[in-house]
Short mmCIF file of C-alpha atoms in Angstrom, two decimals:
data_model
loop_
_atom_site.label_atom_id
_atom_site.label_comp_id
_atom_site.label_asym_id
_atom_site.label_seq_id
_atom_site.Cartn_x
_atom_site.Cartn_y
_atom_site.Cartn_z
CA MET A 1 -7.31 -10.55 -140.24
CA ALA A 2 -5.10 -11.01 -137.19
CA PHE A 3 -7.83 -9.52 -134.99
CA LYS A 4 -10.45 -11.98 -136.31
CA SER A 5 -8.11 -14.90 -135.73
CA LYS A 6 -7.66 -13.95 -132.09
CA SER A 7 -11.42 -13.56 -131.60
CA VAL A 8 -12.09 -17.04 -132.94
CA LYS A 9 -9.38 -18.50 -130.74
CA ARG A 10 -10.79 -16.88 -127.58
CA PHE A 11 -14.33 -18.07 -128.41
CA SER A 12 -13.25 -21.68 -128.96
CA VAL A 13 -11.29 -21.77 -125.70
CA ARG A 14 -14.28 -20.45 -123.81
CA ASN A 15 -16.63 -23.06 -125.29
CA PHE A 16 -14.17 -25.89 -124.71
CA LEU A 17 -13.70 -25.07 -121.04
CA ALA A 18 -17.42 -24.47 -120.57
CA THR A 19 -18.02 -28.01 -121.81
CA ILE A 20 -15.54 -29.38 -119.28
CA LEU A 21 -17.08 -27.36 -116.45
CA HIS A 22 -20.56 -28.58 -117.34
CA ALA A 23 -19.46 -32.18 -116.81
CA PHE A 24 -18.82 -31.41 -113.15
CA MET A 25 -22.33 -30.01 -112.68
CA SER A 26 -24.35 -33.23 -112.55
CA SER A 27 -28.09 -32.79 -112.04
CA PRO A 28 -29.61 -34.51 -108.96
CA THR A 29 -32.48 -36.97 -109.33
CA ASP A 30 -33.55 -37.41 -105.70
CA LEU A 31 -36.27 -34.74 -105.69
CA PRO A 32 -39.16 -35.81 -107.97
CA GLY A 33 -41.28 -32.99 -109.34
CA VAL A 34 -38.46 -30.43 -109.22
CA PHE A 35 -35.29 -32.05 -110.54
CA THR A 36 -36.16 -34.33 -113.44
CA GLN A 37 -34.46 -35.91 -116.44
CA GLY A 38 -36.87 -34.60 -119.06
CA GLU A 39 -39.92 -32.53 -119.92
CA THR A 40 -43.06 -32.95 -117.81
CA ARG A 41 -46.26 -30.95 -117.47
CA THR A 42 -48.20 -31.70 -114.29
CA PRO A 43 -51.41 -30.27 -112.78
CA VAL A 44 -50.55 -28.43 -109.56
CA GLY A 45 -52.60 -30.86 -107.42
CA ASP A 46 -50.68 -33.84 -108.79
CA TRP A 47 -47.43 -31.91 -108.35
CA HIS A 48 -48.22 -31.51 -104.65
CA SER A 49 -48.75 -35.28 -104.37
CA VAL A 50 -45.41 -35.95 -106.08
CA LEU A 51 -43.60 -33.62 -103.66
CA MET A 52 -45.13 -35.53 -100.74
CA THR A 53 -42.98 -38.53 -101.69
CA SER A 54 -39.73 -36.77 -100.72
CA GLU A 55 -38.79 -35.06 -97.47
CA LEU A 56 -36.38 -32.90 -99.46
CA SER A 57 -39.31 -30.97 -100.93
CA SER A 58 -39.64 -29.11 -97.62
CA GLN A 59 -35.94 -28.16 -97.79
CA CYS A 60 -35.80 -27.17 -101.47
CA ASP A 61 -36.02 -23.36 -101.51
CA LEU A 62 -37.48 -20.98 -104.08
CA GLU A 63 -34.75 -18.40 -104.74
CA ARG A 64 -36.25 -16.38 -107.58
CA MET A 65 -39.38 -15.89 -109.64
CA VAL A 66 -39.44 -14.35 -113.11
CA PHE A 67 -42.63 -12.80 -114.47
CA CYS A 68 -42.93 -13.54 -118.21
CA LYS A 69 -45.25 -12.36 -120.98
CA CYS A 70 -45.90 -13.52 -124.51
CA THR A 71 -45.48 -10.72 -127.05
CA LYS A 72 -48.14 -11.86 -129.54
CA ASP A 73 -51.82 -12.82 -129.65
CA VAL A 74 -53.44 -12.39 -126.19
CA GLN A 75 -50.05 -11.76 -124.53
CA HIS A 76 -50.34 -14.75 -122.22
CA GLU A 77 -48.52 -14.41 -118.86
CA PHE A 78 -46.61 -17.09 -116.98
CA ILE A 79 -43.97 -17.43 -114.23
CA LEU A 80 -40.59 -19.13 -113.95
CA LEU A 81 -39.70 -20.61 -110.55
CA HIS A 82 -36.01 -21.06 -109.66
CA PHE A 83 -35.49 -23.80 -107.02
CA ARG A 84 -32.11 -24.64 -105.48
CA HIS A 85 -31.35 -28.21 -104.39
CA PRO A 86 -30.91 -28.45 -100.58
CA VAL A 87 -27.85 -30.74 -100.74
CA GLN A 88 -26.21 -30.24 -104.14
CA ARG A 89 -26.14 -26.47 -103.84
CA HIS A 90 -24.84 -25.93 -107.37
CA ALA A 91 -28.03 -27.40 -108.84
CA VAL A 92 -30.89 -25.05 -109.75
CA ALA A 93 -34.11 -26.20 -111.43
CA VAL A 94 -36.30 -23.75 -113.35
CA LEU A 95 -39.99 -24.70 -113.46
CA VAL A 96 -42.69 -23.09 -115.60
CA LEU A 97 -46.02 -22.17 -113.98
CA ASP A 98 -49.13 -20.96 -115.78
CA ARG A 99 -52.91 -21.13 -116.14
CA THR A 100 -54.77 -21.98 -119.33
CA SER A 101 -58.23 -23.36 -120.01
CA ARG A 102 -58.66 -27.12 -120.07
CA VAL A 103 -60.23 -26.72 -123.53
CA GLU A 104 -56.98 -25.19 -124.81
CA CYS A 105 -54.97 -28.05 -123.31
CA MET A 106 -57.19 -30.68 -124.96
CA GLU A 107 -56.94 -28.91 -128.31
CA ASN A 108 -53.15 -28.84 -128.17
CA ASN A 109 -52.92 -32.50 -127.15
CA GLY A 110 -55.43 -33.69 -129.74
CA GLY A 111 -54.15 -31.98 -132.85
CA SER A 112 -51.43 -29.80 -134.29
CA PHE A 113 -49.48 -27.79 -131.75
CA ARG A 114 -50.43 -24.17 -131.29
CA SER A 115 -48.83 -21.69 -128.95
CA VAL A 116 -50.64 -20.83 -125.72
CA GLY A 117 -51.50 -17.38 -126.99
CA GLN A 118 -53.08 -18.68 -130.19
CA ALA A 119 -55.11 -21.34 -128.41
CA SER A 120 -56.37 -18.91 -125.78
CA VAL A 121 -57.78 -16.63 -128.47
CA LEU A 122 -59.72 -19.48 -130.03
CA SER A 123 -60.93 -21.26 -126.90
CA PRO A 124 -64.38 -20.32 -125.51
CA SER A 125 -62.94 -18.58 -122.45
CA VAL A 126 -65.95 -16.27 -122.02
CA SER A 127 -67.91 -19.20 -120.59
CA GLN A 128 -66.95 -20.99 -117.40
CA VAL A 129 -64.59 -23.77 -118.44
CA PRO A 130 -62.26 -25.74 -116.15
CA ALA A 131 -58.91 -24.07 -115.50
CA HIS A 132 -55.70 -25.94 -116.20
CA ASP A 133 -53.03 -24.85 -113.69
CA THR A 134 -49.77 -26.66 -114.39
CA ILE A 135 -46.11 -26.92 -113.42
CA SER A 136 -43.70 -27.85 -116.22
CA THR A 137 -40.12 -29.11 -116.00
CA THR A 138 -37.40 -29.44 -118.62
CA PHE A 139 -33.91 -30.90 -118.80
CA ASN A 140 -31.75 -29.02 -116.32
CA SER A 141 -29.91 -26.76 -118.77
CA PRO A 142 -30.40 -23.20 -120.04
CA SER A 143 -30.59 -24.35 -123.67
CA ALA A 144 -33.31 -26.92 -122.87
CA LEU A 145 -35.34 -24.29 -121.01
CA GLU A 146 -35.04 -21.78 -123.84
CA SER A 147 -36.05 -24.42 -126.39
CA TYR A 148 -39.10 -25.39 -124.31
CA LEU A 149 -40.23 -21.79 -123.81
CA THR A 150 -39.80 -20.97 -127.49
CA GLN A 151 -41.77 -24.04 -128.57
CA ARG A 152 -44.56 -23.50 -126.08
CA TYR A 153 -44.87 -19.69 -126.06
CA ARG A 154 -43.17 -18.69 -129.32
CA SER A 155 -42.20 -15.05 -128.64
CA TYR A 156 -41.96 -13.86 -125.02
CA ARG A 157 -40.06 -11.50 -122.74
CA PHE A 158 -39.12 -11.18 -119.07
CA LEU A 159 -40.94 -8.37 -117.23
CA SER A 160 -39.85 -8.65 -113.58
CA ASN A 161 -37.66 -10.58 -111.14
CA LEU A 162 -38.54 -11.35 -107.52
CA ASP A 163 -35.63 -12.52 -105.34
CA PHE A 164 -36.21 -14.07 -101.93
CA PRO A 165 -33.73 -13.52 -99.08
CA ALA A 166 -31.98 -16.57 -97.63
CA SER A 167 -33.82 -16.04 -94.33
CA ALA A 168 -37.31 -16.16 -95.87
CA ARG A 169 -37.48 -18.45 -98.87
CA PRO A 170 -40.59 -20.56 -99.49
CA SER A 171 -39.99 -24.27 -99.90
CA ALA A 172 -41.27 -26.24 -102.87
CA MET A 173 -43.85 -27.78 -100.54
CA GLN A 174 -45.08 -24.37 -99.40
CA VAL A 175 -45.37 -23.21 -103.01
CA SER A 176 -47.37 -26.32 -103.88
CA VAL A 177 -49.81 -25.70 -101.02
CA LEU A 178 -50.31 -22.12 -102.21
CA LEU A 179 -50.96 -23.28 -105.78
CA CYS A 180 -53.51 -25.81 -104.54
CA VAL A 181 -55.22 -22.97 -102.67
CA LEU A 182 -55.43 -20.92 -105.88
CA SER A 183 -56.91 -23.81 -107.84
CA LYS A 184 -59.45 -24.42 -105.07
CA HIS A 185 -60.24 -20.69 -104.88
CA SER A 186 -60.94 -20.53 -108.62
CA PRO A 187 -61.28 -23.90 -110.37
CA THR A 188 -62.79 -22.28 -113.47
CA TYR A 189 -61.21 -20.14 -116.17
CA ARG A 190 -63.17 -16.90 -116.60
CA LEU A 191 -62.10 -14.36 -119.18
CA TRP A 192 -62.86 -11.26 -117.10
CA GLN A 193 -61.80 -12.56 -113.67
CA TYR A 194 -59.77 -15.75 -113.36
CA GLN A 195 -57.53 -15.95 -116.42
CA CYS A 196 -53.75 -16.22 -116.82
CA TYR A 197 -53.27 -12.56 -115.85
CA TRP A 198 -55.10 -13.11 -112.55
CA TYR A 199 -53.17 -16.30 -111.88
CA ALA A 200 -49.68 -14.93 -112.47
CA HIS A 201 -50.49 -11.71 -110.58
CA THR A 202 -51.96 -13.54 -107.57
CA VAL A 203 -49.10 -16.05 -107.28
CA TRP A 204 -46.56 -13.22 -107.52
CA GLU A 205 -48.23 -10.90 -105.01
CA ALA A 206 -49.21 -13.64 -102.55
CA LEU A 207 -45.68 -15.04 -102.26
CA GLN A 208 -44.32 -11.51 -101.92
CA ARG A 209 -46.76 -10.83 -99.09
CA LEU A 210 -46.32 -14.18 -97.31
CA PHE A 211 -42.50 -14.12 -97.31
CA ASP A 212 -40.96 -10.85 -96.16
CA GLY A 213 -37.85 -9.18 -97.52
CA CYS A 214 -38.31 -9.91 -101.24
CA GLN A 215 -36.46 -7.73 -103.74
CA GLU A 216 -38.50 -6.94 -106.85
CA THR A 217 -36.80 -5.68 -110.01
CA THR A 218 -38.91 -4.37 -112.89
CA LEU A 219 -37.28 -4.94 -116.27
CA ILE A 220 -40.17 -3.92 -118.54
CA ASP A 221 -43.61 -2.55 -117.69
CA GLY A 222 -46.71 -4.36 -118.92
CA ARG A 223 -47.87 -6.85 -116.28
CA SER A 224 -51.59 -7.69 -116.39
CA GLN A 225 -52.00 -5.72 -119.60
CA PHE A 226 -53.28 -6.56 -123.08
CA TRP A 227 -51.52 -4.39 -125.68
CA GLY A 228 -51.02 -1.61 -123.13
CA GLN A 229 -54.49 -1.75 -121.59
CA ASP A 230 -55.09 -3.05 -118.05
CA VAL A 231 -56.91 -6.38 -118.02
CA PRO A 232 -59.85 -6.76 -115.60
CA LYS A 233 -59.24 -9.50 -113.05
CA ALA A 234 -60.42 -10.54 -109.61
CA GLU A 235 -58.57 -9.11 -106.60
CA SER A 236 -57.90 -12.24 -104.56
CA VAL A 237 -54.46 -11.80 -102.97
CA GLU A 238 -55.67 -11.11 -99.43
CA GLU A 239 -58.19 -13.97 -99.46
CA VAL A 240 -55.68 -16.39 -100.99
CA CYS A 241 -53.07 -15.52 -98.34
CA LYS A 242 -55.66 -16.12 -95.62
CA GLN A 243 -56.62 -19.49 -97.10
CA TYR A 244 -52.96 -20.44 -97.51
CA ARG A 245 -52.21 -19.83 -93.81
CA VAL A 246 -55.11 -22.09 -92.85
CA GLU A 247 -54.10 -24.84 -95.29
CA TRP A 248 -50.43 -24.68 -94.32
CA ALA A 249 -51.31 -24.98 -90.61
CA LEU A 250 -53.46 -28.02 -91.41
CA PHE A 251 -50.64 -29.52 -93.47
CA GLU A 252 -48.14 -29.06 -90.63
CA ASN A 253 -50.60 -30.67 -88.19
CA VAL A 254 -50.97 -33.69 -90.49
CA VAL A 255 -47.18 -34.05 -90.78
CA GLU A 256 -46.79 -33.78 -87.00
CA GLU A 257 -49.54 -36.36 -86.40
CA ARG A 258 -47.82 -38.78 -88.78
CA ARG A 259 -44.54 -38.30 -86.94
CA LYS A 260 -46.15 -38.91 -83.54
CA ARG A 261 -48.02 -41.98 -84.83
CA LYS A 262 -44.80 -43.45 -86.18
CA GLU A 263 -43.01 -42.86 -82.88
CA GLU A 264 -45.92 -44.41 -80.98
CA GLU A 265 -45.91 -47.50 -83.21
CA GLU A 266 -42.18 -47.93 -82.66
CA ARG A 267 -42.57 -47.54 -78.88
CA TRP A 268 -45.46 -50.03 -78.81
CA LEU A 269 -43.45 -52.59 -80.76
CA ARG A 270 -40.55 -52.24 -78.36
CA MET A 271 -42.81 -52.70 -75.33
CA GLU A 272 -44.76 -55.62 -76.84
CA GLY A 273 -41.68 -57.57 -77.72
CA GLY A 274 -40.07 -57.04 -74.32
CA ALA A 275 -37.11 -59.14 -73.44
CA GLN A 276 -38.03 -61.83 -75.99
CA ARG A 277 -37.45 -59.41 -78.82
CA GLN A 278 -34.43 -57.69 -77.34
CA PRO A 279 -31.91 -59.39 -79.67
CA GLU A 280 -33.98 -58.29 -82.68
CA ILE A 281 -34.33 -54.78 -81.27
CA ASP A 282 -30.58 -54.60 -80.73
CA LYS A 283 -29.98 -55.83 -84.25
CA GLU A 284 -32.32 -53.19 -85.67
CA ARG A 285 -30.65 -50.52 -83.56
CA ARG A 286 -27.24 -51.51 -84.89
CA LYS A 287 -28.62 -51.37 -88.43
CA ARG A 288 -29.97 -47.87 -87.85
CA GLU A 289 -26.68 -46.74 -86.33
CA GLU A 290 -24.77 -48.20 -89.26
CA ALA A 291 -27.14 -46.50 -91.71
CA GLU A 292 -26.70 -43.19 -89.88
CA ARG A 293 -22.94 -43.64 -89.96
CA ARG A 294 -23.03 -44.24 -93.72
CA VAL A 295 -25.24 -41.18 -94.22
CA GLU A 296 -22.77 -39.08 -92.23
CA GLU A 297 -19.85 -40.45 -94.22
CA GLU A 298 -21.67 -39.74 -97.48
CA ARG A 299 -22.39 -36.21 -96.30
CA LYS A 300 -18.71 -35.65 -95.53
CA GLN A 301 -17.75 -37.14 -98.89
CA ARG A 302 -20.20 -34.81 -100.66
CA GLU A 303 -18.80 -31.81 -98.81
CA GLU A 304 -15.27 -32.85 -99.70
CA ALA A 305 -16.29 -33.42 -103.32
CA GLU A 306 -17.94 -29.98 -103.43
CA ARG A 307 -14.76 -28.40 -102.03
CA ARG A 308 -12.65 -30.18 -104.64
CA HIS A 309 -15.15 -29.22 -107.31
CA GLU A 310 -15.04 -25.55 -106.31
CA ALA A 311 -11.23 -25.59 -106.23
CA GLU A 312 -11.16 -27.18 -109.70
CA MET A 313 -13.59 -24.57 -111.04
CA ASN A 314 -11.46 -21.77 -109.60
CA ARG A 315 -8.38 -23.23 -111.29
CA MET A 316 -10.25 -23.43 -114.61
CA ARG A 317 -11.48 -19.86 -114.26
CA GLU A 318 -7.91 -18.73 -113.67
CA ARG A 319 -6.85 -20.73 -116.73
CA VAL A 320 -9.59 -19.09 -118.83
CA ALA A 321 -8.49 -15.65 -117.67
CA GLU A 322 -4.85 -16.48 -118.48
CA LEU A 323 -5.76 -17.76 -121.96
CA GLU A 324 -7.84 -14.66 -122.64
CA ARG A 325 -4.98 -12.40 -121.58
CA ARG A 326 -2.66 -14.25 -123.93
CA ALA A 327 -5.17 -14.06 -126.78
CA VAL A 328 -5.47 -10.27 -126.60
#
């Protein structure tokens, strides 16, 4: 009985301190489409448009992908994307990426909920129906993610991890361009070519090929298989990578043209106003300098807060270790 009492005491201390630590880990809200306050499910084209509203999307890196597979019905495959916030480095968002048929999506939205695997069996996927490629977000917590995955996919398992090195991590914007390329490459859902197996495989292999130095870890075999049998699918990785490089170059050119146009407009305004507008120009310059000063101060405050936060977490970890030692 004494042993059980100690076990309960250690468990309660761990949960109590975990609750305190979680309060320090606030989730950011300044990167729409990646860090959100609730569940969303967005077509990849719309997701790209949302990311365009924030410059941080080009700084938010993909650290890890997880290849997942449902264990029942048609053994649907999907991918988890782990993005780290570029400023609040403690914050990681896990997004869910998959392909279904648009018929399946309409059936789920219009009636009783069925898992992806069940709906895919019943939908007329042999014919050419529109594909539904989506990115889903949840509340930024492990329990919320697990609840979402269980509701949507019922039974599933993790097959592989793909970790990107710090020197070669794709940004959220780069991932969105690649996903748009895939949807453009195959806008239809075809059972024997462009289904969920093709989609997950092509995303996985394309990112691995485009960004060098990835570390792949196989947990369980079974990718692109249906009850142990290989599933026929189109081989599109090379073509998709080629299309991505073209689209990304075009995207960078558009961004650069916007930057140059903005600079030109500012220069023209300064020249047009001349001496008559000098007081206004000086006033605007002072405003910009003051804004930059505030941004720099906020950055320093964030860094100081992160240092204090890390020190506090270290103290709590030491306290946990001390309490556990005493409980033994």
